[in-house]
Tab-separated table of C-alpha atoms in Angstrom:
chain	number	residue	atom	x	y	z
A	21	MET	CA	2.137	61.212	1.943
A	22	SER	CA	-0.065	59.512	-0.782
A	23	ILE	CA	-2.717	57.735	1.668
A	24	PRO	CA	-5.882	60.238	1.316
A	25	ASP	CA	-7.016	61.653	4.400
A	26	THR	CA	-10.744	61.701	3.230
A	27	ILE	CA	-12.766	59.359	1.128
A	28	PRO	CA	-15.056	60.890	-1.635
A	29	GLY	CA	-18.742	60.591	-1.249
A	30	LEU	CA	-21.089	60.523	1.915
A	31	LEU	CA	-20.672	57.868	4.491
A	32	MET	CA	-24.126	55.962	4.321
A	33	SER	CA	-26.092	54.677	7.193
A	34	SER	CA	-26.386	50.785	7.919
A	35	ASP	CA	-30.047	51.184	7.137
A	36	THR	CA	-29.255	52.803	3.617
A	37	VAL	CA	-26.659	50.414	2.743
A	38	GLY	CA	-28.381	47.025	3.771
A	39	PRO	CA	-29.929	46.729	0.478
A	40	VAL	CA	-26.668	47.267	-1.336
A	41	LYS	CA	-24.691	44.894	0.686
A	42	ARG	CA	-27.650	42.280	-0.007
A	43	SER	CA	-27.250	42.983	-3.599
A	44	ILE	CA	-23.552	42.528	-3.974
A	45	ALA	CA	-23.661	39.343	-1.830
A	46	GLN	CA	-26.046	38.010	-4.323
A	47	LEU	CA	-23.931	39.172	-7.208
A	48	LEU	CA	-20.824	37.172	-5.606
A	49	ASP	CA	-22.909	34.013	-4.457
A	50	ARG	CA	-21.845	34.596	-0.920
A	51	ARG	CA	-24.024	34.485	2.163
A	52	SER	CA	-21.606	36.992	4.109
A	53	TYR	CA	-22.341	40.559	3.532
A	54	ASP	CA	-18.947	41.743	4.829
A	55	PHE	CA	-16.012	42.997	3.063
A	56	PRO	CA	-15.399	40.532	-0.037
A	57	GLY	CA	-12.025	41.628	-0.892
A	58	ALA	CA	-9.029	39.719	-1.433
A	59	GLN	CA	-5.949	39.901	1.196
A	60	PRO	CA	-2.227	38.817	0.404
A	61	VAL	CA	-0.165	36.830	2.518
A	62	SER	CA	3.529	37.741	3.289
A	63	PHE	CA	6.069	36.828	1.009
A	64	ALA	CA	8.576	34.056	2.355
A	65	SER	CA	11.802	32.744	0.802
A	66	HIS	CA	10.012	29.290	0.063
A	67	HIS	CA	7.590	31.397	-2.199
A	68	ILE	CA	10.328	31.940	-4.778
A	69	LYS	CA	10.621	28.124	-5.699
A	70	ASP	CA	7.023	27.133	-4.859
A	71	GLU	CA	5.215	29.690	-6.217
A	72	LEU	CA	6.893	32.227	-8.871
A	73	CYS	CA	8.889	29.460	-10.368
A	74	SER	CA	5.902	26.998	-10.310
A	75	TYR	CA	2.942	29.190	-11.705
A	76	ASP	CA	2.334	32.222	-13.793
A	77	TYR	CA	2.301	35.092	-11.476
A	78	TYR	CA	1.905	38.802	-12.402
A	79	VAL	CA	3.825	41.463	-10.251
A	80	CYS	CA	2.974	45.117	-9.632
A	81	GLU	CA	3.872	47.742	-7.362
A	82	LYS	CA	2.284	47.899	-3.732
A	83	THR	CA	0.487	51.269	-3.489
A	84	ASN	CA	0.679	53.133	-0.151
A	85	GLY	CA	-2.962	54.047	-0.143
A	86	VAL	CA	-6.712	53.112	0.839
A	87	ARG	CA	-7.956	49.833	-0.235
A	88	LEU	CA	-11.284	50.259	-1.788
A	89	LEU	CA	-13.948	48.325	-3.848
A	90	LEU	CA	-16.161	50.612	-6.326
A	91	PHE	CA	-19.172	49.346	-6.704
A	92	ILE	CA	-21.310	51.147	-9.741
A	93	THR	CA	-25.034	50.626	-10.098
A	94	GLN	CA	-28.414	52.573	-10.730
A	95	ILE	CA	-31.046	53.532	-8.130
A	96	GLU	CA	-34.148	54.540	-9.787
A	97	GLY	CA	-32.589	55.144	-13.389
A	98	SER	CA	-29.745	57.396	-11.417
A	99	GLU	CA	-26.127	56.080	-11.590
A	100	VAL	CA	-24.789	55.728	-7.941
A	101	ILE	CA	-20.971	54.872	-7.176
A	102	TYR	CA	-20.432	53.401	-3.694
A	103	LEU	CA	-16.547	53.207	-2.408
A	104	ILE	CA	-16.672	50.518	0.219
A	105	THR	CA	-13.603	50.108	2.803
A	106	ARG	CA	-11.730	47.009	4.498
A	107	SER	CA	-14.085	48.206	7.620
A	108	ASN	CA	-17.030	47.854	5.087
A	109	ASP	CA	-17.955	51.299	5.239
A	110	TYR	CA	-19.967	52.601	1.992
A	111	TYR	CA	-19.378	56.361	0.642
A	112	GLY	CA	-22.073	57.090	-1.808
A	113	LEU	CA	-21.675	59.290	-5.106
A	114	GLN	CA	-24.533	60.234	-7.001
A	115	ASN	CA	-24.255	62.078	-10.248
A	116	ALA	CA	-20.640	62.812	-9.528
A	117	ILE	CA	-18.718	60.489	-11.714
A	118	HIS	CA	-19.847	58.403	-14.554
A	119	PHE	CA	-18.550	55.310	-15.858
A	120	PRO	CA	-20.140	54.351	-19.552
A	121	ALA	CA	-20.508	50.743	-20.553
A	122	SER	CA	-19.597	51.815	-24.005
A	123	THR	CA	-16.932	53.609	-26.109
A	124	THR	CA	-19.479	54.786	-28.722
A	125	ASN	CA	-22.555	55.752	-26.361
A	126	PHE	CA	-21.558	57.542	-23.403
A	127	ASN	CA	-25.238	57.187	-22.274
A	128	ASP	CA	-25.005	53.861	-21.657
A	129	SER	CA	-24.163	53.038	-17.968
A	130	HIS	CA	-22.892	50.211	-15.914
A	131	ILE	CA	-25.105	48.405	-13.753
A	132	ASN	CA	-23.929	46.239	-10.912
A	133	THR	CA	-20.134	46.286	-11.451
A	134	LEU	CA	-17.843	45.691	-8.805
A	135	ILE	CA	-14.128	46.964	-8.966
A	136	ASP	CA	-11.286	46.308	-6.593
A	137	GLY	CA	-8.639	49.065	-6.485
A	138	GLU	CA	-6.662	51.619	-4.397
A	139	LEU	CA	-7.479	55.289	-3.925
A	140	VAL	CA	-3.972	57.145	-3.735
A	141	TYR	CA	-2.648	60.669	-3.840
A	142	ASP	CA	-0.621	61.204	-7.087
A	143	ARG	CA	2.279	64.283	-7.098
A	144	LYS	CA	1.890	66.759	-9.652
A	145	PRO	CA	5.068	68.838	-11.122
A	146	ASP	CA	3.708	72.016	-9.559
A	147	GLY	CA	3.273	70.505	-6.147
A	148	THR	CA	-0.210	70.099	-6.210
A	149	ARG	CA	-1.908	66.696	-5.964
A	150	ASP	CA	-4.434	64.291	-7.973
A	151	THR	CA	-6.759	61.862	-6.408
A	152	VAL	CA	-6.616	58.395	-8.349
A	153	PHE	CA	-8.610	55.487	-7.981
A	154	LEU	CA	-5.899	52.698	-9.127
A	155	MET	CA	-7.984	49.557	-10.780
A	156	PHE	CA	-6.230	45.915	-10.269
A	157	ASP	CA	-9.448	43.373	-10.623
A	158	CYS	CA	-12.645	43.032	-11.609
A	159	LEU	CA	-15.314	40.709	-9.419
A	160	VAL	CA	-18.493	41.778	-11.203
A	161	CYS	CA	-19.133	43.330	-14.641
A	162	GLN	CA	-22.537	44.068	-15.693
A	163	SER	CA	-24.024	41.656	-13.244
A	164	LYS	CA	-21.578	39.218	-14.576
A	165	ASN	CA	-20.025	37.323	-11.799
A	166	LEU	CA	-15.823	37.167	-12.793
A	167	CYS	CA	-14.528	35.548	-9.727
A	168	ASN	CA	-14.212	31.773	-11.027
A	169	ARG	CA	-12.238	33.384	-13.868
A	170	THR	CA	-8.439	33.563	-14.034
A	171	LEU	CA	-6.552	36.988	-13.508
A	172	ASP	CA	-6.055	37.766	-17.231
A	173	SER	CA	-9.873	37.071	-18.104
A	174	ARG	CA	-10.430	39.444	-15.295
A	175	LEU	CA	-8.107	41.974	-16.545
A	176	GLY	CA	-9.560	41.869	-19.935
A	177	TYR	CA	-13.066	42.812	-18.806
A	178	LEU	CA	-11.668	45.533	-16.628
A	179	GLN	CA	-9.557	47.015	-19.723
A	180	ASN	CA	-11.967	46.561	-22.239
A	181	PHE	CA	-15.453	47.158	-20.602
A	182	ILE	CA	-14.302	49.687	-17.825
A	183	TYR	CA	-11.351	51.300	-18.378
A	184	GLU	CA	-11.360	51.688	-22.210
A	185	PRO	CA	-14.697	53.407	-22.078
A	186	PHE	CA	-14.022	55.945	-19.077
A	187	ARG	CA	-10.500	56.800	-20.775
A	188	THR	CA	-12.339	57.588	-24.162
A	189	LEU	CA	-15.106	59.734	-22.209
A	190	CYS	CA	-12.162	61.528	-20.555
A	191	ASP	CA	-10.253	61.853	-23.898
A	192	LYS	CA	-13.524	63.461	-25.750
A	193	PHE	CA	-14.827	65.791	-22.668
A	194	PRO	CA	-11.690	66.889	-20.689
A	195	GLU	CA	-12.912	69.848	-18.970
A	196	ASP	CA	-16.072	67.920	-17.947
A	197	THR	CA	-14.210	64.934	-16.578
A	198	ALA	CA	-11.684	67.184	-14.750
A	199	GLN	CA	-14.537	67.880	-12.425
A	200	PHE	CA	-14.862	64.176	-11.294
A	201	PRO	CA	-13.816	63.533	-7.589
A	202	PHE	CA	-10.965	61.489	-8.536
A	203	LYS	CA	-9.391	59.936	-11.722
A	204	VAL	CA	-9.185	56.546	-12.777
A	205	GLU	CA	-6.466	54.291	-14.027
A	206	MET	CA	-5.334	50.697	-14.276
A	207	LYS	CA	-2.414	49.717	-12.226
A	208	HIS	CA	0.252	48.217	-14.715
A	209	MET	CA	0.840	44.630	-14.135
A	210	SER	CA	3.796	42.680	-15.530
A	211	PRO	CA	5.253	39.211	-15.752
A	212	ALA	CA	6.869	38.093	-12.283
A	213	TYR	CA	10.141	37.865	-14.160
A	214	SER	CA	10.241	41.622	-14.716
A	215	LEU	CA	11.517	42.331	-11.341
A	216	GLU	CA	14.585	44.582	-12.462
A	217	LYS	CA	12.243	46.531	-14.729
A	218	MET	CA	9.994	46.974	-11.530
A	219	PHE	CA	12.571	48.061	-9.154
A	220	ASN	CA	14.568	50.259	-11.838
A	221	ILE	CA	12.287	51.876	-14.393
A	222	VAL	CA	8.341	51.602	-12.787
A	223	MET	CA	8.928	52.462	-9.194
A	224	PRO	CA	11.086	55.177	-9.257
A	225	THR	CA	8.756	56.917	-11.728
A	226	LEU	CA	6.030	56.504	-9.609
A	227	ARG	CA	3.991	59.880	-8.754
A	228	HIS	CA	2.830	58.211	-5.368
A	229	GLU	CA	4.608	56.339	-2.536
A	230	THR	CA	4.978	52.689	-2.946
A	231	ASP	CA	6.108	50.118	-0.228
A	232	GLY	CA	6.733	47.062	-2.062
A	233	LEU	CA	5.387	44.293	-4.852
A	234	ILE	CA	2.143	42.201	-4.950
A	235	PHE	CA	2.672	39.037	-6.705
A	236	THR	CA	-0.820	37.747	-8.071
A	237	CYS	CA	-1.363	34.386	-9.567
A	238	ARG	CA	-2.658	34.517	-13.270
A	239	GLU	CA	-4.096	30.985	-12.980
A	240	THR	CA	-6.493	30.872	-10.212
A	241	PRO	CA	-9.924	32.419	-9.152
A	242	TYR	CA	-10.505	35.560	-7.109
A	243	GLN	CA	-10.877	34.291	-3.545
A	244	PHE	CA	-12.585	36.177	-0.667
A	245	GLY	CA	-10.475	37.119	2.250
A	246	THR	CA	-6.878	35.841	2.830
A	247	ASP	CA	-5.459	34.503	-0.526
A	248	PRO	CA	-2.460	32.146	-0.301
A	249	LYS	CA	-2.032	32.931	-4.165
A	250	ILE	CA	-1.407	36.924	-3.640
A	251	LEU	CA	1.905	37.612	-2.231
A	252	LYS	CA	2.957	40.637	-0.737
A	253	TRP	CA	6.799	41.580	-0.427
A	254	LYS	CA	7.862	44.341	1.481
A	255	PRO	CA	11.383	45.964	2.201
A	256	GLU	CA	12.820	45.232	5.559
A	257	LYS	CA	11.755	48.501	7.077
A	258	GLU	CA	8.344	48.327	5.376
A	259	ASN	CA	7.589	44.878	6.103
A	260	SER	CA	5.456	46.270	8.910
A	261	ILE	CA	2.260	45.049	11.196
A	262	ASP	CA	-0.758	47.012	12.013
A	263	PHE	CA	-1.280	46.753	15.951
A	264	LEU	CA	-3.790	48.274	18.320
A	265	LEU	CA	-1.635	50.555	20.435
A	266	THR	CA	-2.467	50.900	24.474
A	267	ILE	CA	-0.354	53.427	26.301
A	268	THR	CA	0.178	53.150	29.901
A	269	PHE	CA	2.053	55.735	32.176
A	270	PRO	CA	3.979	54.976	35.009
A	271	ILE	CA	2.695	55.351	38.391
A	272	TYR	CA	4.359	57.941	40.822
A	273	VAL	CA	4.338	57.157	44.537
A	274	ASP	CA	5.069	59.864	46.869
A	275	SER	CA	7.490	58.533	49.644
A	276	GLU	CA	5.952	60.378	52.529
A	277	THR	CA	2.281	60.099	51.815
A	278	THR	CA	2.240	56.770	49.844
A	279	ALA	CA	-0.043	58.322	47.498
A	280	GLN	CA	-0.103	57.465	43.934
A	281	TYR	CA	-0.200	59.590	41.067
A	282	THR	CA	-0.166	58.879	37.196
A	283	ASP	CA	2.932	60.166	35.646
A	284	TYR	CA	1.885	62.021	32.569
A	285	ASP	CA	5.520	63.753	32.393
A	286	SER	CA	7.424	60.378	31.573
A	287	LYS	CA	7.557	58.285	28.320
A	288	PRO	CA	4.922	55.545	28.546
A	289	ALA	CA	4.668	51.875	28.021
A	290	CYS	CA	3.495	51.089	24.486
A	291	THR	CA	1.442	47.987	24.341
A	292	LEU	CA	0.989	46.365	20.707
A	293	SER	CA	-2.023	43.751	20.368
A	294	VAL	CA	-3.590	42.090	17.501
A	295	TRP	CA	-6.970	41.080	16.674
A	296	THR	CA	-8.373	37.749	17.366
A	297	SER	CA	-12.289	37.928	16.641
A	298	SER	CA	-12.798	35.807	19.885
A	299	SER	CA	-15.880	37.251	21.712
A	300	GLU	CA	-14.137	36.299	25.041
A	301	LYS	CA	-10.779	37.933	24.156
A	302	GLN	CA	-11.017	40.360	20.905
A	303	TYR	CA	-7.274	41.361	21.083
A	304	GLU	CA	-4.174	39.525	22.166
A	305	VAL	CA	-0.625	41.309	23.059
A	306	PHE	CA	2.053	40.671	20.543
A	307	GLY	CA	4.833	42.749	21.726
A	308	GLU	CA	5.876	46.303	22.763
A	309	MET	CA	6.868	49.267	20.833
A	310	GLN	CA	10.194	51.422	21.885
A	311	LEU	CA	10.124	55.017	21.489
A	312	SER	CA	13.071	57.326	21.870
A	313	ASP	CA	12.595	59.758	23.782
A	314	GLN	CA	12.806	62.349	20.467
A	315	GLU	CA	9.868	60.102	19.060
A	316	TRP	CA	7.839	60.544	22.288
A	317	GLU	CA	8.338	64.337	22.286
A	318	GLU	CA	7.102	64.190	18.465
A	319	LEU	CA	4.243	62.054	18.964
A	320	LYS	CA	3.143	64.450	21.887
A	321	SER	CA	3.289	67.314	19.518
A	322	LEU	CA	0.724	66.160	17.631
A	323	LYS	CA	-1.866	67.091	20.292
A	324	GLU	CA	-3.984	63.871	19.202
A	325	PRO	CA	-5.138	61.016	21.268
A	326	LEU	CA	-2.862	58.300	20.911
A	327	ASN	CA	-4.457	55.539	23.178
A	328	ARG	CA	-6.495	52.835	21.473
A	329	ARG	CA	-5.333	53.654	17.953
A	330	VAL	CA	-4.139	51.439	15.162
A	331	VAL	CA	-0.255	51.975	14.471
A	332	GLU	CA	2.138	50.792	11.927
A	333	CYS	CA	5.335	49.154	13.368
A	334	TYR	CA	8.470	47.749	11.766
A	335	TRP	CA	10.744	45.036	13.154
A	336	GLU	CA	14.261	46.530	13.888
A	337	ALA	CA	16.044	43.348	13.605
A	338	ALA	CA	19.490	44.579	15.053
A	339	LEU	CA	17.829	45.875	18.365
A	340	GLY	CA	14.948	42.994	18.565
A	341	GLN	CA	12.301	45.769	18.738
A	342	TRP	CA	9.091	47.078	17.350
A	343	ARG	CA	9.372	50.626	16.020
A	344	PHE	CA	6.680	53.193	15.192
A	345	LEU	CA	6.089	54.015	11.511
A	346	ARG	CA	2.939	55.691	11.151
A	347	PHE	CA	-0.677	55.679	12.390
A	348	ARG	CA	-3.267	53.783	9.977
A	349	ASP	CA	-6.559	56.005	11.004
A	350	ASP	CA	-7.851	54.374	7.859
A	351	LYS	CA	-8.270	51.148	9.852
A	352	THR	CA	-10.618	50.216	12.780
A	353	LYS	CA	-8.582	47.070	13.625
A	354	PRO	CA	-5.079	45.849	13.971
A	355	ASN	CA	-4.052	42.879	11.860
A	356	PHE	CA	-5.910	39.477	12.501
A	357	ILE	CA	-3.194	37.300	14.925
A	358	ASP	CA	-2.770	34.722	11.907
A	359	ILE	CA	-1.849	37.530	9.508
A	360	ALA	CA	0.458	39.025	12.183
A	361	LYS	CA	2.172	35.830	12.824
A	362	SER	CA	2.803	35.099	9.051
A	363	THR	CA	4.046	38.574	8.663
A	364	PHE	CA	6.478	38.128	11.528
A	365	GLU	CA	8.053	35.183	9.882
A	366	SER	CA	8.151	37.021	6.596
A	367	ILE	CA	10.193	39.719	8.772
A	368	GLN	CA	12.348	36.964	10.054
A	369	ASP	CA	12.645	35.178	6.961
A	370	ASN	CA	13.985	38.447	5.083
A	371	VAL	CA	13.593	38.145	1.640
A	372	THR	CA	15.736	41.216	0.059
A	373	GLN	CA	15.452	43.155	-3.490
A	374	GLU	CA	18.903	41.286	-4.118
A	375	ASP	CA	17.097	37.836	-3.335
A	376	LEU	CA	14.232	38.627	-5.857
A	377	LEU	CA	16.310	39.906	-8.403
A	378	ALA	CA	18.931	36.917	-8.193
A	379	ALA	CA	15.920	34.728	-8.844
A	380	GLU	CA	14.528	36.472	-11.858
A	381	LYS	CA	16.298	34.222	-14.402
A	382	SER	CA	15.007	31.275	-12.925
A	383	ILE	CA	11.420	32.687	-12.592
A	384	ARG	CA	11.462	33.513	-16.493
A	385	GLU	CA	12.731	30.124	-17.616
A	386	ALA	CA	10.255	28.543	-15.452
A	387	TRP	CA	7.494	30.768	-17.154
A	388	ASN	CA	8.977	30.235	-20.394
A	389	LYS	CA	8.918	26.269	-19.820
A	390	ARG	CA	5.063	26.369	-18.684
A	391	ALA	CA	4.245	28.401	-21.844
A	392	GLU	CA	6.139	25.913	-24.211
A	393	GLU	CA	4.336	22.785	-22.028
A	394	ARG	CA	1.200	24.376	-22.792
A	395	LYS	CA	1.714	24.090	-26.511
A	396	ASN	CA	2.873	20.393	-26.167
A	397	PRO	CA	-0.050	18.339	-24.636
A	398	HIS	CA	2.415	15.457	-24.141
A	399	HIS	CA	3.888	17.201	-21.238
A	400	LEU	CA	2.537	16.204	-17.931
A	401	ARG	CA	1.215	18.391	-15.373
A	402	GLU	CA	0.661	17.699	-11.797
A	403	GLU	CA	-2.353	19.321	-9.975
A	404	ASP	CA	-1.837	21.269	-6.593
A	405	GLY	CA	-3.896	19.581	-3.952
A	406	GLN	CA	-5.109	22.732	-2.295
A	407	THR	CA	-5.903	25.075	-5.082
A	408	GLY	CA	-6.496	22.594	-8.122
A	409	VAL	CA	-4.308	24.588	-10.433
A	410	LYS	CA	-2.164	22.518	-12.697
A	411	ARG	CA	1.867	23.010	-12.448
A	412	LEU	CA	4.639	21.729	-14.658
A	413	LYS	CA	6.406	18.845	-13.176
A	414	VAL	CA	9.982	19.703	-12.567
C-alpha cells in the first residue's frame, strides 16, 4: 500500500493554526480559510475532443497517496513547515526539514511558500520504503502569489526556486538530509499526447501505487476547489467514489415471544451516502454496497469499527453493484454529491486505456497545430466563454 498511514509532524490545535490560516488566505487573496487545493473532475469521453484536442494539457500519473499542501514559513526566525490535509488539519514540523531558497547559500530559507503535492510510500528494492512528498504545483513562492499564472510558469518556479535548491542541498549533504522526515521529488509531467509512454514506460516503473492519470491544462490559472480544467482518468475498477458507510444489521423476531433482537451474526445491509453540505441534511443516500460472504468475513476479521467510516467503492457494471475497494481513513467526509454524480457519469461513460491511446495521434496533431498557430498571428483563435482561454478554431 502506498498511502501513508501517518502524516509527519505534530497535529496543531485550531487556536495555534488560526494565524497561519489567516496568513495563507492573505497570500492567496481569499477570504476563506478552507483548504484551497484544486480538485479534478472525472474524465468523460467528450473531454478528448473538447479539452485534450482543443487546449494544451500536461499529463502525469495519478498517485495513490495522501493529498497535502506544504507551507514553508518562519516564526521568530525559525523555519517552520506545515503539512495541510484536505480536511484542513495542520501538521507542524520545526527544525526537521530545510528548504533552502538558493543553490549557493543554503542558509537562505523560504518565507511564505505554498506547494501542492502528495505524500506517498515508495517501495525500495530491499523491501523497505521511503516516505516521499511529490510536488506538482506551486501556489505561492516567497510571498509571491502565482495562482494567476499559467501552469508551466508555476512549474518553472517550483523547479528553479524550490526543487533545485533542495536537490542541491541533498546532493551536497547526503548524510544530514537522510534524516529528513520525508524525501522531496517533482512529479514528472509530459504533453497530453505522451499516452503510450505513460502507460508502457512511466507507470510500470513507478515505485508506488498509481490508479490512473491526471490531465492539467497548461494555459489556465490555479483554481481553488473543483477545477474543470483538471481531468482525472481512472481505469474502470479504479474509477471509484468515496462514500460514508452505514451498517444496519437485520432484526430477528422470536416467533414465540415476538421479542426483537439485532442479529449481529448475519451479514448487514451496507448503505452508501454522499455529502451534501446542507445544514438540514448533511448526507444523502446514493446506493448500497454488496458484500460476498467471504468479503464480510474478511471485514469482520479486521476487528475494527466499520460503521460511519469513509469507504471507497467501485462500480461492477456487469452486476450493477457497488463493491468494496478500500477504507479511506485519510478522509473525514465522503465525496460531495455533485462530484459523486459526475464520477458516476464518468464510470458509465467508461473511457478505456485503448480509447485514450487511439486519440493520441489526434491530440498530438492538435497540439502541434496550436503551436504553429501561436507563431503565426494571422490565424484566429476563439475564446472559451467559461474560462477565457483562447483555443484554435477548427
